[in-house]
Short mmCIF file of C-alpha atoms in Angstrom, two decimals:
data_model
loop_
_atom_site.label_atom_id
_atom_site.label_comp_id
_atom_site.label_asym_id
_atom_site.label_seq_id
_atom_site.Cartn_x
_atom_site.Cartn_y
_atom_site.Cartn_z
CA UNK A 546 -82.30 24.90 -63.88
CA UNK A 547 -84.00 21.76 -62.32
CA UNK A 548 -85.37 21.82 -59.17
CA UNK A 549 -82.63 19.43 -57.38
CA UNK A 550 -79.55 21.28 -59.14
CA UNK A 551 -81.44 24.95 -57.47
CA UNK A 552 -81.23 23.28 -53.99
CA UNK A 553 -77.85 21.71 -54.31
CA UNK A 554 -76.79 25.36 -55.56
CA UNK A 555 -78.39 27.02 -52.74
CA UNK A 556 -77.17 24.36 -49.88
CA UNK A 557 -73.52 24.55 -50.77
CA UNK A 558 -72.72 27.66 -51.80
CA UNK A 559 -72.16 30.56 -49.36
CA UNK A 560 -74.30 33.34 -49.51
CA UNK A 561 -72.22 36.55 -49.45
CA UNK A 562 -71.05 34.16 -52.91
CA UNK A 563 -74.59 33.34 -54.40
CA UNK A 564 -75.43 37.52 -54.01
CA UNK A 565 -72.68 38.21 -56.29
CA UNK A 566 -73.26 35.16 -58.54
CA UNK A 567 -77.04 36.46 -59.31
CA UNK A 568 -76.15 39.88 -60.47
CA UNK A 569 -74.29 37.94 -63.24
CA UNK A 570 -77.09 35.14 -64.14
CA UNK A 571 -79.89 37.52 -63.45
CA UNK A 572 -80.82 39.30 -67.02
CA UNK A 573 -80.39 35.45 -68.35
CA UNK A 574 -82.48 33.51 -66.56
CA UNK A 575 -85.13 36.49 -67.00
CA UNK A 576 -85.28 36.69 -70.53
CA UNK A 577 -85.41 33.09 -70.57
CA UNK A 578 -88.25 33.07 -68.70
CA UNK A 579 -90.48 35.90 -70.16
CA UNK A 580 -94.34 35.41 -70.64
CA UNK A 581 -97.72 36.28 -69.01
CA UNK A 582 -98.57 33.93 -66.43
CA UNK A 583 -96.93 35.52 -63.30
CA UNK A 584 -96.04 39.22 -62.35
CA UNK A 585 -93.67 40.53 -60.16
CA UNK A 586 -95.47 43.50 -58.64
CA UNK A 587 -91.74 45.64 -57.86
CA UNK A 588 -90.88 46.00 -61.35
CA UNK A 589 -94.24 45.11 -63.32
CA UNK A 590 -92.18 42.18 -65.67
CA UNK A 591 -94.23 39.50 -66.28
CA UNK A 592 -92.37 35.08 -66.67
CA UNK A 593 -94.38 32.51 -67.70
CA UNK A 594 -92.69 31.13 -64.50
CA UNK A 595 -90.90 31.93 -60.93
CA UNK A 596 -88.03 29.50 -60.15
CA UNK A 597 -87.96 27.01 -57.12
CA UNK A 598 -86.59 27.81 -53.92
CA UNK A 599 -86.45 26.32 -50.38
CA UNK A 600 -82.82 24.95 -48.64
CA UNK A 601 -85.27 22.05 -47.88
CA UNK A 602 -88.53 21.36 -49.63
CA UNK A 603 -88.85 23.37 -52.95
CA UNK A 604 -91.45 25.88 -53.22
CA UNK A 605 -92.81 26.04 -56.82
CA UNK A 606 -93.10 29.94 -58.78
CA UNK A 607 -91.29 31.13 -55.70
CA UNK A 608 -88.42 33.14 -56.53
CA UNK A 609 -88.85 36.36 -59.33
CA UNK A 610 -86.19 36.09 -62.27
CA UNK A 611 -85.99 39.70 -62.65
CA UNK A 612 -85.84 41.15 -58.72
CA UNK A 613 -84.87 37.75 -56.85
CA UNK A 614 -88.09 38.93 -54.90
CA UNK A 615 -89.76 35.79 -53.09
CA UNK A 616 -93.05 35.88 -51.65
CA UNK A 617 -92.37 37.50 -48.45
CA UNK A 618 -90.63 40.11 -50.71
CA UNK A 619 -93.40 40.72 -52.57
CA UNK A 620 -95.84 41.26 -50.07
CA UNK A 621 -93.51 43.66 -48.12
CA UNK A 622 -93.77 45.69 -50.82
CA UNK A 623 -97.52 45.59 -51.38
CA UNK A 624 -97.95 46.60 -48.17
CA UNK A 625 -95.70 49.57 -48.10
CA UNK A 626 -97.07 50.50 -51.26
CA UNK A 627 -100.66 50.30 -50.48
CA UNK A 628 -100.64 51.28 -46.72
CA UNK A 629 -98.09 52.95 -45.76
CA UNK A 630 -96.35 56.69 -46.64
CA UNK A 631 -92.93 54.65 -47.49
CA UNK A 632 -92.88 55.54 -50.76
CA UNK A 633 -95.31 58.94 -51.14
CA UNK A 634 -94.00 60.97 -47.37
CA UNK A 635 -93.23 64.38 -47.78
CA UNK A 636 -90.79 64.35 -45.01
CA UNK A 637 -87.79 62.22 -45.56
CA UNK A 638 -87.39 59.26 -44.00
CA UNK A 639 -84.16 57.83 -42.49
CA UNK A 640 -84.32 53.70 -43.17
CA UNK A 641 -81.87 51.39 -41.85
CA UNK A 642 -82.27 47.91 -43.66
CA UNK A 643 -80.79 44.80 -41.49
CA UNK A 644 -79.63 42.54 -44.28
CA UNK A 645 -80.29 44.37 -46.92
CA UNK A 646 -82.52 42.18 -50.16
CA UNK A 647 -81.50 42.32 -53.53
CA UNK A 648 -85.11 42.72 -54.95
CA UNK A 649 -84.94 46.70 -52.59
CA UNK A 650 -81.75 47.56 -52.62
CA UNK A 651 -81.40 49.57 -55.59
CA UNK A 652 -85.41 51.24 -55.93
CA UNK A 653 -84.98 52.02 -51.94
CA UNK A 654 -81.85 53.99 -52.82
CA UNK A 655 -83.02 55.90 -55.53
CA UNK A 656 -86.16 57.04 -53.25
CA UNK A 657 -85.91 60.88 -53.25
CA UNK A 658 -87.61 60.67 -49.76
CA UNK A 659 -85.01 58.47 -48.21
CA UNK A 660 -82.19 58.34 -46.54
CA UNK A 661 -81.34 55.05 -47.03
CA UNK A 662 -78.86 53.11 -45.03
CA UNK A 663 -77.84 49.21 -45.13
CA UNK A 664 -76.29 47.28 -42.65
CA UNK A 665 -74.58 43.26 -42.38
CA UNK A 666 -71.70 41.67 -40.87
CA UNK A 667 -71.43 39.37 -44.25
CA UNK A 668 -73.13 40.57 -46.69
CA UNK A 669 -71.46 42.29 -49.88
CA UNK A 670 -73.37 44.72 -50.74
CA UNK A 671 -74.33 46.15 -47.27
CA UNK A 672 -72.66 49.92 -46.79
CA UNK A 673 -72.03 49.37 -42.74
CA UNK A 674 -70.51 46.02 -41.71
CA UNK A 675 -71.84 45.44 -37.98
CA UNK A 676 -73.55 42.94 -35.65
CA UNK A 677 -76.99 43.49 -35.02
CA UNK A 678 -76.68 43.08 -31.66
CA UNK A 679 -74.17 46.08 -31.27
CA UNK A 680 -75.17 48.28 -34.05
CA UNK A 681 -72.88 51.57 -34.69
CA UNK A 682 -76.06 54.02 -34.43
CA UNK A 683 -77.81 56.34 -32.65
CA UNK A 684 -81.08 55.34 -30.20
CA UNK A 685 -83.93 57.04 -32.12
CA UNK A 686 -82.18 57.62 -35.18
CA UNK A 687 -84.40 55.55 -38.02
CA UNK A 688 -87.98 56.47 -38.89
CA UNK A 689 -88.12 52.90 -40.18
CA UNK A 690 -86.03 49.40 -39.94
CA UNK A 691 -86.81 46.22 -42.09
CA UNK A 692 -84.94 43.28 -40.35
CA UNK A 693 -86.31 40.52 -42.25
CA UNK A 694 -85.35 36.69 -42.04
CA UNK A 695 -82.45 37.68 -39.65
CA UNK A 696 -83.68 37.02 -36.48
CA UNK A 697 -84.02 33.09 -36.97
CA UNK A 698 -80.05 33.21 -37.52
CA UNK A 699 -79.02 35.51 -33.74
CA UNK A 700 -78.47 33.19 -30.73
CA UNK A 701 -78.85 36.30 -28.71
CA UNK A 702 -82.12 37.56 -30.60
CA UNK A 703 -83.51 39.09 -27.41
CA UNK A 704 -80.66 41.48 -27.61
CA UNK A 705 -80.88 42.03 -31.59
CA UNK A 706 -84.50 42.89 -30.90
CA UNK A 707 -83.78 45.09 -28.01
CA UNK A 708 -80.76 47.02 -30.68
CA UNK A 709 -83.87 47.30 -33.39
CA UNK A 710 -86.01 48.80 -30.29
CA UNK A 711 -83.17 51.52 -29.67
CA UNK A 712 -82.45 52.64 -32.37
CA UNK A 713 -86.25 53.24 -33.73
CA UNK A 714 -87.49 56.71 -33.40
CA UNK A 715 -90.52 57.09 -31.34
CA UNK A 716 -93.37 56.86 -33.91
CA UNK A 717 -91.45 55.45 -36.30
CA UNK A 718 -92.04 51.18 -37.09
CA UNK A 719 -90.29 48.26 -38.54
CA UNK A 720 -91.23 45.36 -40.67
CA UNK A 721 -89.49 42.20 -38.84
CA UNK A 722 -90.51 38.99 -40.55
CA UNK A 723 -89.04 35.69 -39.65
CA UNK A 724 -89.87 32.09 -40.92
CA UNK A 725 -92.88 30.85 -38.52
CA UNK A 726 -95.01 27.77 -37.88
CA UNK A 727 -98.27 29.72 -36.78
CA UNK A 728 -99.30 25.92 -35.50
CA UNK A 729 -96.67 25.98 -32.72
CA UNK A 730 -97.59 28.20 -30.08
CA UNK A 731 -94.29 28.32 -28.85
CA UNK A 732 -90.66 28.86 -30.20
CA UNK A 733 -88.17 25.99 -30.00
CA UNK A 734 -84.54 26.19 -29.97
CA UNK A 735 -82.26 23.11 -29.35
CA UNK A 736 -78.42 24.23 -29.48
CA UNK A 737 -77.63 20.50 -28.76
CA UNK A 738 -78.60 19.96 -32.93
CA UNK A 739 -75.02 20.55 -33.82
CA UNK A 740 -75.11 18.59 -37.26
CA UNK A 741 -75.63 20.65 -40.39
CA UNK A 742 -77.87 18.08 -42.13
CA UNK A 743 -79.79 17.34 -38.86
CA UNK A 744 -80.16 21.15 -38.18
CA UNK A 745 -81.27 21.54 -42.15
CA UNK A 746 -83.97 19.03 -41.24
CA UNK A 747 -85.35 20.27 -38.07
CA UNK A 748 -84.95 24.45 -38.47
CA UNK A 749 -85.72 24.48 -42.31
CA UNK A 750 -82.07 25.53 -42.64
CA UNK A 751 -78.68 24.76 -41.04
CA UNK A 752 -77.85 28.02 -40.02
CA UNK A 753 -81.27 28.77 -38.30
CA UNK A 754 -80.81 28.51 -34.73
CA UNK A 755 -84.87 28.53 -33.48
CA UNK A 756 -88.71 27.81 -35.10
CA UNK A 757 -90.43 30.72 -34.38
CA UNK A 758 -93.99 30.16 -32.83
CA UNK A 759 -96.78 32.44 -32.27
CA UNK A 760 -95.12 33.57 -28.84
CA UNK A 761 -92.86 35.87 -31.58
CA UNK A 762 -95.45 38.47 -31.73
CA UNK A 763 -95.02 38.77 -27.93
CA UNK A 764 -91.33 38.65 -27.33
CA UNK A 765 -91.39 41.81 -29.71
CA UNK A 766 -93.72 43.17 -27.29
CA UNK A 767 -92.14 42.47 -24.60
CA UNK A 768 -88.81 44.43 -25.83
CA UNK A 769 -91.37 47.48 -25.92
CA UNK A 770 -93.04 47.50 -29.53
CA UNK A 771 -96.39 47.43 -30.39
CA UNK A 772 -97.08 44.47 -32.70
CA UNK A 773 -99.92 44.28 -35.17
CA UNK A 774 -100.05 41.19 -36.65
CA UNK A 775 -101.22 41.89 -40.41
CA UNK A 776 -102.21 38.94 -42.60
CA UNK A 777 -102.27 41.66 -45.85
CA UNK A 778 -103.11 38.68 -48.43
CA UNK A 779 -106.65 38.95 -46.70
CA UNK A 780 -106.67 42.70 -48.67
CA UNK A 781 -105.45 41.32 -51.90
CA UNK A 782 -107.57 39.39 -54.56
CA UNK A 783 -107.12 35.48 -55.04
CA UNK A 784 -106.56 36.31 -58.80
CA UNK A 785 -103.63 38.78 -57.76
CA UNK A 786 -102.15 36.21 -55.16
CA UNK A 787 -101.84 33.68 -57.70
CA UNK A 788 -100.77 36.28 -60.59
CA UNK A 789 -98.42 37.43 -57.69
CA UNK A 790 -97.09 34.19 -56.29
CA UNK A 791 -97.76 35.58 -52.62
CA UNK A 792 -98.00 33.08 -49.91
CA UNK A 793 -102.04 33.18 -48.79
CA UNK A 794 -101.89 33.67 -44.90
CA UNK A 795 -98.70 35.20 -44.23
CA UNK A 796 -98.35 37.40 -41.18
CA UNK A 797 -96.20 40.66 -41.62
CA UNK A 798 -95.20 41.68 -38.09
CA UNK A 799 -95.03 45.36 -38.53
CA UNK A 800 -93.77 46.96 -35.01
CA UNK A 801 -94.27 50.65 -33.66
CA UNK A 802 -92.45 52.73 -31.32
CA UNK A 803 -94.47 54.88 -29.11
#
């Protein structure tokens, strides 16, 4: 598929539509693909490439033909892998996962240590339909929450983050990661941008509603959470970033409750 048929696909199709669309292309497009130039480290296949993605600008060897996994995807699960207990805890864990991602969905549910839970107002393949900023649980009742690439979406997002806070157990965390230009040191919204194409061109998508600065880190530390701001491609080798098609310098913000 050519670069400028992937974008027109992605820009005009809805996405609760291109979810269930994928699980039918999928196996295709990844045996097509097949080689030894790039790995996708949540399943271990191996493409000679990654297809384009971006709404906007295309980003080359982004998207995994066998998991959908991009490169925010990817290095999610590095992390967890390498540094967390996500995968290896002896107690189980309760997750609640905010928009739940193809490339998870299925390995996170077959986790004997979880107790896996998925939540979206649109998305088909989520188990609870509900708003993130009213969400049908319990406060403390997850050990951990991914909310990732949701935030960008939620005019209210100080009350989404303030839900995620809630409903966290004390000493439990969550992986929140949101498209950000670490050059702007602060986030700008402008709900006078009604136009889809102008919107598309200034927020990287039309349905994104802010650019996220580095002031992010603090208005999730402001709701309560402790922030560390982990650049993990600084732990992984150049050879494996490029094998990996990771994006060198991206921040995970991964958020504790004390």
């Amino acid at each position: 598929m050519s670069n400028k048929l992937f974008k027109s696909v992605l820009n005009t199709i809805p996405r609760p539509w291109l979810i269930k669309i994928s699980y039918l292309v999928r196996p295709a497009i990844a045996w097509y693909l097949k080689g030894n130039t790039y790995t996708d480290p949540i399943d271990g296949r191996s493409f000679r490439k990654f297809l384009p993605y971006g709404y906007g600008k295309q980003r080359e060897n982004a998207l995994s033909p066998s998991t959908l996994s991009l490169e925010r995807h990817r290095l999610l699960w590095l992390f967890l892998q390498d540094e967390t207990t996500f995968f290896s805890s002896m107690k189980k864990l309760k997750v609640l996962h905010v928009a739940p991602e193809q490339c998870f969905l299925n390995l996170f549910r077959k986790q004997v240590n979880l107790d896996y839970i998925t939540t979206d107002l649109h998305s088909p393949i989520a188990d609870v339909k509900a708003d993130i900023c009213n969400l049908p649980f319990k406060e403390n009742e997850f050990d951990v929450v991914f909310c990732n690439h949701v935030l960008e979406h939620i005019p209210n997002d100080v009350k989404a983050m303030q839900e995620l806070y809630r409903i966290l157990k004390p000493g439990g965390f969550g992986v929140f990661q949101i498209p950000q230009d670490l050059a702007r040191a602060v986030t700008f919204e402008d709900d006078t941008i009604v136009d889809k194409k102008e919107r598309a061109k200034i927020f990287g998508q039309y349905d994104h509603v802010r650019i996220y600065g580095r002031d992010y880190f603090d208005k999730l530390r402001a709701i309560g959470f402790k922030v560390d701001e982990v650049d993990y491609t600084q732990k992984i080798t150049k050879d494996k970033q490029s094998r990996f098609c990771l994006m060198k310098g991206e921040v995970l913000p991964v958020c504790y409750k004390a």
